[in-house]
CSV table of C-alpha atoms in Angstrom, one decimal:
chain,number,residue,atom,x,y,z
M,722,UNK,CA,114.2,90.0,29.4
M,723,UNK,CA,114.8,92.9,27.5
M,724,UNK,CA,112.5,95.4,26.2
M,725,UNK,CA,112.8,94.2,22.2
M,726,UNK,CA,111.6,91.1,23.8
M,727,UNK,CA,109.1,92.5,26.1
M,728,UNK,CA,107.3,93.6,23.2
M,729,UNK,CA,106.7,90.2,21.7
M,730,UNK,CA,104.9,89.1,24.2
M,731,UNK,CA,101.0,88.7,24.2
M,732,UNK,CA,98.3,91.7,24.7
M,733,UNK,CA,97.1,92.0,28.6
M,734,UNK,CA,94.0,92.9,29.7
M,735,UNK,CA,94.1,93.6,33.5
M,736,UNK,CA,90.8,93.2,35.5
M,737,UNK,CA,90.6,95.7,38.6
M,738,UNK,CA,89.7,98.5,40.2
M,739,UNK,CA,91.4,101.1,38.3
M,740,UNK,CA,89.6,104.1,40.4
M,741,UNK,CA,92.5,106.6,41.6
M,742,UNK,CA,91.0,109.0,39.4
M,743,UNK,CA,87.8,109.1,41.6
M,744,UNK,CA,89.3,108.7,45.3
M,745,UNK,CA,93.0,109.4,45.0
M,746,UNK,CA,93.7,105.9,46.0
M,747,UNK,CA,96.2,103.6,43.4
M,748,UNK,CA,95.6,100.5,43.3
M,749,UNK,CA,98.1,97.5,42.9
M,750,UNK,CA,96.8,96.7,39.6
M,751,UNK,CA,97.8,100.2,38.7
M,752,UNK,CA,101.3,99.8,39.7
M,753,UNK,CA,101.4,96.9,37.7
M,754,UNK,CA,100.1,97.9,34.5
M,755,UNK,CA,102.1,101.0,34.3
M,756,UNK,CA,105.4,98.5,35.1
M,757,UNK,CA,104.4,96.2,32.8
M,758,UNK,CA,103.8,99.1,30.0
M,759,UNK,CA,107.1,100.5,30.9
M,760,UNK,CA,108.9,97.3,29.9
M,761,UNK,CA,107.4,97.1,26.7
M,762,UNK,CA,104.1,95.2,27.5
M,763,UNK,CA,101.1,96.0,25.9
M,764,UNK,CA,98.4,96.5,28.5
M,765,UNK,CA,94.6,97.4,28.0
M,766,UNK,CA,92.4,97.8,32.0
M,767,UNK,CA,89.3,97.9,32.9
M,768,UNK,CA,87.5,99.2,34.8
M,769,UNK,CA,87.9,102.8,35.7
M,770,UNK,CA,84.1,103.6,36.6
M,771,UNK,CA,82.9,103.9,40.1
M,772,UNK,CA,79.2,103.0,39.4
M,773,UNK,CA,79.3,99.3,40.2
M,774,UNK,CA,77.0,98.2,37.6
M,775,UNK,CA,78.8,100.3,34.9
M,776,UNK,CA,81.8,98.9,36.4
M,777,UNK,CA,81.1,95.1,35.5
M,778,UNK,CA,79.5,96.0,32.4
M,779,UNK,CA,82.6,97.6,31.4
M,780,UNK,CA,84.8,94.4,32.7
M,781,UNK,CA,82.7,92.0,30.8
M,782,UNK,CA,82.9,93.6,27.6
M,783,UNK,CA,86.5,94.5,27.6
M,784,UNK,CA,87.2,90.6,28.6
M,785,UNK,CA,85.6,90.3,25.2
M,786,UNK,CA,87.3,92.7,23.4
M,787,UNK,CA,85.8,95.6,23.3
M,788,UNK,CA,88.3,97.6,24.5
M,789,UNK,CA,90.5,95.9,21.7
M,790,UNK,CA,92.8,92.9,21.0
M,791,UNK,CA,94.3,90.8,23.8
M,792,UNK,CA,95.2,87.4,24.5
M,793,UNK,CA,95.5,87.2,28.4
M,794,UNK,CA,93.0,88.6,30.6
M,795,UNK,CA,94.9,88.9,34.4
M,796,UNK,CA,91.8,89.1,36.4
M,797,UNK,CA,92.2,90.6,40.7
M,798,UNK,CA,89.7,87.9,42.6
M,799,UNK,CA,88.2,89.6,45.8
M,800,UNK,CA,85.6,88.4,47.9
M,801,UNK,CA,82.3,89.9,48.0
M,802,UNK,CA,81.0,91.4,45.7
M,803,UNK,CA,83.9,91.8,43.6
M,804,UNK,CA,83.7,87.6,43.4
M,805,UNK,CA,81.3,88.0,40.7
M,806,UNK,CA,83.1,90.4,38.5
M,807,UNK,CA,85.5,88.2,38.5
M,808,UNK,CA,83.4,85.1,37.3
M,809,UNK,CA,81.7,87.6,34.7
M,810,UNK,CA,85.1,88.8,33.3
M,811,UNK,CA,86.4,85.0,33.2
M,812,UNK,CA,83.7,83.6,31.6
M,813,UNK,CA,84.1,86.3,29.1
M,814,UNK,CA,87.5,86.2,28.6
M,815,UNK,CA,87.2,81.8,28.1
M,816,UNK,CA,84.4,82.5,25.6
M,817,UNK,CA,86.3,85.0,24.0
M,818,UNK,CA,89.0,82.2,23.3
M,819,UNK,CA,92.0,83.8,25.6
M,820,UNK,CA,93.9,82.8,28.5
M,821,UNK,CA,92.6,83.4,32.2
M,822,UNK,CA,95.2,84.6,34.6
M,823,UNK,CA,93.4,84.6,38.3
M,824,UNK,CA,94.9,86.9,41.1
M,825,UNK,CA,94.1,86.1,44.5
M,826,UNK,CA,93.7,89.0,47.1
M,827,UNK,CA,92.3,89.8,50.3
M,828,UNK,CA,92.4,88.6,53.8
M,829,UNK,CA,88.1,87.8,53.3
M,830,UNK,CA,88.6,85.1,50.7
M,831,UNK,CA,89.5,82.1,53.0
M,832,UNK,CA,86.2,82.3,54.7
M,833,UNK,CA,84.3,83.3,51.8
M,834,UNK,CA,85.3,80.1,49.5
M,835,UNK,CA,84.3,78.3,52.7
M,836,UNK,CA,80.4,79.8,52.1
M,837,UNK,CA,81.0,79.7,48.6
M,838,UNK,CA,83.0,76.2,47.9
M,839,UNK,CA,81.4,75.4,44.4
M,840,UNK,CA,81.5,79.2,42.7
M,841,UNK,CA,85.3,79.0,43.8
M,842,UNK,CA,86.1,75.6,42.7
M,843,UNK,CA,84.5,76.5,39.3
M,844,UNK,CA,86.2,80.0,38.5
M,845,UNK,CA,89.9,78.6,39.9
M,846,UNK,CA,89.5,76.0,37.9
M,847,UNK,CA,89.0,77.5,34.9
M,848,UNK,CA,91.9,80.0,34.5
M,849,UNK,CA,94.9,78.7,33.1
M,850,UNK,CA,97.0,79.9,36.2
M,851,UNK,CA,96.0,81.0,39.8
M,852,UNK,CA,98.5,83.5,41.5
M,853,UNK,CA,99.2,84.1,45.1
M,854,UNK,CA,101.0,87.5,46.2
M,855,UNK,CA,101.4,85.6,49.4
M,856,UNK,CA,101.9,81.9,51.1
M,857,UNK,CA,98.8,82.5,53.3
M,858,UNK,CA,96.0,82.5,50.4
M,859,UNK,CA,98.0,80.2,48.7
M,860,UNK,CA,97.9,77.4,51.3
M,861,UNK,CA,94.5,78.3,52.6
M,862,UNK,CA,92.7,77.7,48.9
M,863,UNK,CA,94.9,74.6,48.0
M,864,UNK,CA,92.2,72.3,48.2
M,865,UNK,CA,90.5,74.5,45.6
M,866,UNK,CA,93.5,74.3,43.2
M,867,UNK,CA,96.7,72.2,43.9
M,868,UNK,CA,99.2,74.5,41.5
M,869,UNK,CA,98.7,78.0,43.0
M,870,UNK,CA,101.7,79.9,41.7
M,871,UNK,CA,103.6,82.4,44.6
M,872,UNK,CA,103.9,85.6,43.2
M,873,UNK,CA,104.5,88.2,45.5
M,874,UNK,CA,102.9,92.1,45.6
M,875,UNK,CA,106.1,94.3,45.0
M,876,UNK,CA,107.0,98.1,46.0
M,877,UNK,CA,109.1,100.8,44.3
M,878,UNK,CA,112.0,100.3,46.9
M,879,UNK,CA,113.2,103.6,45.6
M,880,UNK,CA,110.2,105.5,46.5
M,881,UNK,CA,110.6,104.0,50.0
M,882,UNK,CA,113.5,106.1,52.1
M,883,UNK,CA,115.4,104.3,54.7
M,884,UNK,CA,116.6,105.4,57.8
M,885,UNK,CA,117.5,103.3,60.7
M,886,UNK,CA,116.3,103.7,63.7
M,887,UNK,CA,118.0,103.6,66.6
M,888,UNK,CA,115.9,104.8,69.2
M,889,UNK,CA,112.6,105.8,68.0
M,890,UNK,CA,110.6,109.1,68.8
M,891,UNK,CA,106.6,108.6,69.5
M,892,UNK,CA,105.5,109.5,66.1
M,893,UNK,CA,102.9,107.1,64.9
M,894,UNK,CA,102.0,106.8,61.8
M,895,UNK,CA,98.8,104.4,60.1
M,896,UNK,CA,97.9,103.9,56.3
M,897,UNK,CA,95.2,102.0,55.3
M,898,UNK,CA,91.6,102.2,54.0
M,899,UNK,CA,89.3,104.0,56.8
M,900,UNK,CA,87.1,100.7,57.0
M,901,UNK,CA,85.2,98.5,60.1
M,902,UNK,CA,88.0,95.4,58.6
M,903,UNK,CA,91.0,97.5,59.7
M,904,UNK,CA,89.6,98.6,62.9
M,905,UNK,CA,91.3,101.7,62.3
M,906,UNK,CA,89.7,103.0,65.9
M,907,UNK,CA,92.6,101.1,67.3
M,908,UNK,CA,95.2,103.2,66.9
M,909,UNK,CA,93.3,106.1,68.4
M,910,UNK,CA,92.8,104.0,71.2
M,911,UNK,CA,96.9,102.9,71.4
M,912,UNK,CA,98.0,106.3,71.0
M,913,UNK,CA,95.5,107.5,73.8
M,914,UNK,CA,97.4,104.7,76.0
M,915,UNK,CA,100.6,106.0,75.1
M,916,UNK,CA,100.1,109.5,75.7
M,917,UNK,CA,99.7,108.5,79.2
M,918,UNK,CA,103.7,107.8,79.0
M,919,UNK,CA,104.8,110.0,76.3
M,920,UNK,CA,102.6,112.9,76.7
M,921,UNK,CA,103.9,114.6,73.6
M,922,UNK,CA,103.0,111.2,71.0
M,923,UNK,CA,101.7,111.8,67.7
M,924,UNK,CA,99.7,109.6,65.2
M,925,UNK,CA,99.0,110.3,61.7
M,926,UNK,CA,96.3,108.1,59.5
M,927,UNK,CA,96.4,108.6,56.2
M,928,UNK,CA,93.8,106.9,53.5
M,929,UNK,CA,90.2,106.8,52.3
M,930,UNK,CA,87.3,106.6,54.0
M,931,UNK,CA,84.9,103.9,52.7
M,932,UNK,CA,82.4,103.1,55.1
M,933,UNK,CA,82.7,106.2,57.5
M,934,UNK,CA,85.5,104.8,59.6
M,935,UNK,CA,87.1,108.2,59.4
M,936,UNK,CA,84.3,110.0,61.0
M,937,UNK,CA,84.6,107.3,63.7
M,938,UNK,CA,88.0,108.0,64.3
M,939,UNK,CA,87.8,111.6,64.9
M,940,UNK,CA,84.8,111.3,67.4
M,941,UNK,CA,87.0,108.9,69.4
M,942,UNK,CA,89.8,111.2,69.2
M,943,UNK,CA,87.8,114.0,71.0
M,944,UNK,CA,86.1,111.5,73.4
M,945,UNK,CA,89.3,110.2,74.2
M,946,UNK,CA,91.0,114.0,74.4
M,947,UNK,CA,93.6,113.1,71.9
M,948,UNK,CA,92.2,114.8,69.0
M,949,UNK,CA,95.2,117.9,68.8
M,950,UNK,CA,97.3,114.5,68.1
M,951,UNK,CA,95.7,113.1,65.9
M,952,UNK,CA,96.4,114.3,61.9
M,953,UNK,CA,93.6,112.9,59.4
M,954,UNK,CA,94.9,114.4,56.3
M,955,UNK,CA,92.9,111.9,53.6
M,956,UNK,CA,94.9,109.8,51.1
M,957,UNK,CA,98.3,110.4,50.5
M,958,UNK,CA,99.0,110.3,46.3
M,959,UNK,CA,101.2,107.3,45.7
M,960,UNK,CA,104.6,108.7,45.0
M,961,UNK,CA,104.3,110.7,48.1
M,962,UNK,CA,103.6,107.5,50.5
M,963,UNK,CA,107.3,106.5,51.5
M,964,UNK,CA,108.0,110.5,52.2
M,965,UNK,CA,104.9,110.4,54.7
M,966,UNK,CA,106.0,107.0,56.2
M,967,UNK,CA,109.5,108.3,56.5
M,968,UNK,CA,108.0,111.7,58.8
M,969,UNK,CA,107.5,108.7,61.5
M,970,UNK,CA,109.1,106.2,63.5
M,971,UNK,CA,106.7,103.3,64.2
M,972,UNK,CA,103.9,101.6,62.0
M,973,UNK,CA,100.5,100.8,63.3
M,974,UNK,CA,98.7,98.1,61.6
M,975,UNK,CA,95.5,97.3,63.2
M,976,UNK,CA,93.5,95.3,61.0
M,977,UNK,CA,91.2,92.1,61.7
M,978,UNK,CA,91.5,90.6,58.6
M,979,UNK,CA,94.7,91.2,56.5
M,980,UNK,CA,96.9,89.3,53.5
M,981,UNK,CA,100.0,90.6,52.1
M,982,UNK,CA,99.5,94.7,52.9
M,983,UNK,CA,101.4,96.8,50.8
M,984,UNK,CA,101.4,99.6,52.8
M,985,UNK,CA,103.3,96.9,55.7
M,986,UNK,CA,105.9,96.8,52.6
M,987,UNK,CA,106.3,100.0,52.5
M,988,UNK,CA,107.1,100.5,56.3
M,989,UNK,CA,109.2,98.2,56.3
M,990,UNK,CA,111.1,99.3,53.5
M,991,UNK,CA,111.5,102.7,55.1
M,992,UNK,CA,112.9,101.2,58.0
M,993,UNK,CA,110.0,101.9,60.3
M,994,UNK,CA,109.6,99.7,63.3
M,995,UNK,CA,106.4,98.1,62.6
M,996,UNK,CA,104.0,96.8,65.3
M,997,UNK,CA,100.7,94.7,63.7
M,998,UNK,CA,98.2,92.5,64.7
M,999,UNK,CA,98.7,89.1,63.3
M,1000,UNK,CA,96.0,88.9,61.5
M,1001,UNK,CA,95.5,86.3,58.3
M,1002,UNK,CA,98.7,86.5,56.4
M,1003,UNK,CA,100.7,88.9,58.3
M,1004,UNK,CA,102.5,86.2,60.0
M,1005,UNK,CA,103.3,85.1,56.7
M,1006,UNK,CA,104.8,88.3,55.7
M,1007,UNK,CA,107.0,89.6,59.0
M,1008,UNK,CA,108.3,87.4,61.6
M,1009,UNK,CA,107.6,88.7,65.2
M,1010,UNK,CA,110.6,90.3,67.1
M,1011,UNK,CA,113.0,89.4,64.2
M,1012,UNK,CA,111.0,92.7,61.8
M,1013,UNK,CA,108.4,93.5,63.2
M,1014,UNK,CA,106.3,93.2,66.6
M,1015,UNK,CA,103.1,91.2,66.1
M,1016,UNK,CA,99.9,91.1,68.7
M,1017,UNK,CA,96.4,89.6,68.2
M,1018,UNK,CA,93.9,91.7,66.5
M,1019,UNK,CA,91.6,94.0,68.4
M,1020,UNK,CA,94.2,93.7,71.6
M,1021,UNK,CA,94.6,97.2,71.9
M,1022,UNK,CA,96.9,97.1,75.4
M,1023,UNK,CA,99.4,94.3,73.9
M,1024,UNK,CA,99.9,96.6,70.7
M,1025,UNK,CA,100.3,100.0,73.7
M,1026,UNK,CA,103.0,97.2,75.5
M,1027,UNK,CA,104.7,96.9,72.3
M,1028,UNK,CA,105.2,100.9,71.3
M,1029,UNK,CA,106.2,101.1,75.2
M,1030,UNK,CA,108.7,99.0,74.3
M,1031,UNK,CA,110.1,100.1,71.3
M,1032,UNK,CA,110.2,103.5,73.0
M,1033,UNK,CA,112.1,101.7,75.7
M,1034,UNK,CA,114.9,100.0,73.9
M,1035,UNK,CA,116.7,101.9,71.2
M,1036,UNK,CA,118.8,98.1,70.0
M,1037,UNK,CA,115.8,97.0,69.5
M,1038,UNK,CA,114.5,99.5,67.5
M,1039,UNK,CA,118.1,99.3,65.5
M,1040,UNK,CA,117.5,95.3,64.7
M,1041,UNK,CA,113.8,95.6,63.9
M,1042,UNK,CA,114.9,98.2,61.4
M,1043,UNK,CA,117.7,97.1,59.8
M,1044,UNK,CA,115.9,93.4,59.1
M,1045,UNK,CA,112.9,95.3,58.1
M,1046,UNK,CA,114.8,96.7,55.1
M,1047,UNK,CA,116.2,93.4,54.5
M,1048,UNK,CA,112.8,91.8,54.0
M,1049,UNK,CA,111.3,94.6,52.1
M,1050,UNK,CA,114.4,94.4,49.7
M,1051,UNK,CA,112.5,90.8,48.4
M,1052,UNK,CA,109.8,93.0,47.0
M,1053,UNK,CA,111.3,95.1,45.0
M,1054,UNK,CA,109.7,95.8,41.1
M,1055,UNK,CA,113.4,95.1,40.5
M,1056,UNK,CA,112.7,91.2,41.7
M,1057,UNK,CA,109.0,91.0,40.7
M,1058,UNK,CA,108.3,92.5,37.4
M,1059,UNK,CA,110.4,90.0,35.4
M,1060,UNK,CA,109.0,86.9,37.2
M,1061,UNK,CA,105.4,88.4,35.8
M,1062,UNK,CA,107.0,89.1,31.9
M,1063,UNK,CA,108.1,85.1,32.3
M,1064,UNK,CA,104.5,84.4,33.4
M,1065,UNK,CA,103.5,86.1,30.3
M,1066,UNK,CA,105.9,84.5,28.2
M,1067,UNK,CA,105.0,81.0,29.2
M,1068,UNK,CA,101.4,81.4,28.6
M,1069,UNK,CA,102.2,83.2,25.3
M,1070,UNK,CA,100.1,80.9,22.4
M,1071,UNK,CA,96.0,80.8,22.9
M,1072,UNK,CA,94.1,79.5,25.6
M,1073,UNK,CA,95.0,75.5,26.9
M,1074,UNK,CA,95.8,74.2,30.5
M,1075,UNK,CA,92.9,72.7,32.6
M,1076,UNK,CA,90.2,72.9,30.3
């Protein structure tokens, strides 16, 4: 689809946190808007306030219009919290007369449509369409909605440089919110274990710190006498992520809870060797010893065995990498952007489907 065409589609409202400007962390709805604006799309967000309450006042009225014209509202679902921003802006956007896009997201909302069966039924079904960015949440809410569209999260694959690795040094790198989900503690605790070996290992752990995870980290650093190893510079901007990934040769992802992780993307499109916990829909996203090395969450000597490993045996490191690239190429903007413009042009012409 061209751009002459792009630009015949329908107005967009996206529904999200739109919050870089407060902690230096872009979202995915970010990314999106500014690729769907680039190809021609017109595209109106909200929210960009960090006051919660402002924040859903703001997403209630721009579903109905405030924040001008529109015809599909593509509204981020999150558990929590965030659920009911979600069924504000939908039931806003429905009795505004427009189209209701829902976006699934998080590793959380499994279990919370389990304590929540009936506000979940409700707001799936009343959008129009209900995207998955992975086959995880997809199968695990299909008794919610039948017709859950596969969309995937993408990466700018030319942000992301590769380099093979063949043979890997024992610099660690982890990216992720500092929060108690993503147990970033973990990879203090793997990179204490591996010092024991490799006396001269490394970690860096970039992100932000939302429920003083962070602060955690570096008292377990000094308790564990690995705190000269340990660099906590804060969040990395966006276009600087794949050049900070790059700096190392093998991916920690410790998280308890987990969907489709961009930031796993990202490694792997860099070619790093990844080693994660298999955690929710990780599984769904790498396969173990084909591009990545998987362990259960919280096993903090399986994930050591497996850096030991990859420290071990440079082929392995070579076929982890070069299938790591492989699968990262799927999720290129290049791939997903136009299956989102035909979303768009499908939907294009007032509100209808299951209502």
């Amino acid at each position: 689809m061209n751009r002459a065409s792009c630009a015949q589609l329908p107005p967009v409202l996206l529904v999200s946190n739109f919050l870089s400007g407060w902690d230096g962390r872009r979202t995915y709805a970010e990314d999106l808007a500014a690729r769907l604006r680039t190809a021609g799309v017109q595209v109106r967000n909200s929210s960009h306030f960090s006051f919660k309450p402002a924040r859903l006042a703001d997403m209630v009225l721009a579903a109905m219009g405030a924040r001008g014209g529109y015809e599909i509202a593509i509204i981020d679902v999150y558990s929590g919290q965030a659920f009911l921003w979600a069924e504000a802006a939908a039931r806003a956007a429905r009795l505004a007369g427009k189209r209701v896009v829902a976006v699934l997201h998080g590793g959380r909302l499994p279990e919370f449509a389990a304590r929540h069966r009936a506000r979940v039924a409700r707001l799936l079904d009343s959008a129009d369409l209900v995207i998955s960015p992975s086959p995880y949440l997809q199968a695990a809410l299909r008794e919610f909605r039948a017709d859950i569209r596969l969309l995937p999260n993408a990466i700018d694959l030319d942000a992301c440089p590769w380099r093979a690795r063949h043979g890997v040094q024992p610099r660690l790198v982890w990216l992720r919110s500092f929060h108690r989900i993503y147990y970033p503690e973990m990879a203090v605790r793997v990179l204490a274990a591996v010092r024991r070996h490799y006396p001269d290992a490394t970690l860096a752990m970039y992100g932000v710190d939302k429920d003083g995870s962070l602060a955690a980290c570096q008292r377990l650093a000094g308790q564990l006498g690995v705190d000269g190893a340990v660099q906590l510079p804060g969040v990395v901007p966006k276009e600087q992520v794949g050049q900070r990934l790059a700096e190392a040769d093998i991916f920690l992802n410790t998280t308890n809870v987990d969907n489709a992780p961009v930031s796993v993307l990202e490694a792997l499109a860099c070619g790093l060797c990844v080693v994660s916990t298999d955690a929710g829909g990780v599984p769904f996203l790498v396969e173990d010893g084909v591009d990545a090395l998987l362990v259960r969450p919280g096993d903090v000597e399986a994930m050591t065995a497996a850096v030991l490993r990859l420290l071990a045996d440079p082929d392995l490191c070579l076929r982890l990498s070069r299938a790591a690239r492989a699968r990262a190429d799927q999720f290129g903007w290049e791939s997903v952007l136009p299956q989102w413009l035909e979303l768009l042009a499908t939907l294009d012409g007032g509100p209808g489907g299951r209502h």
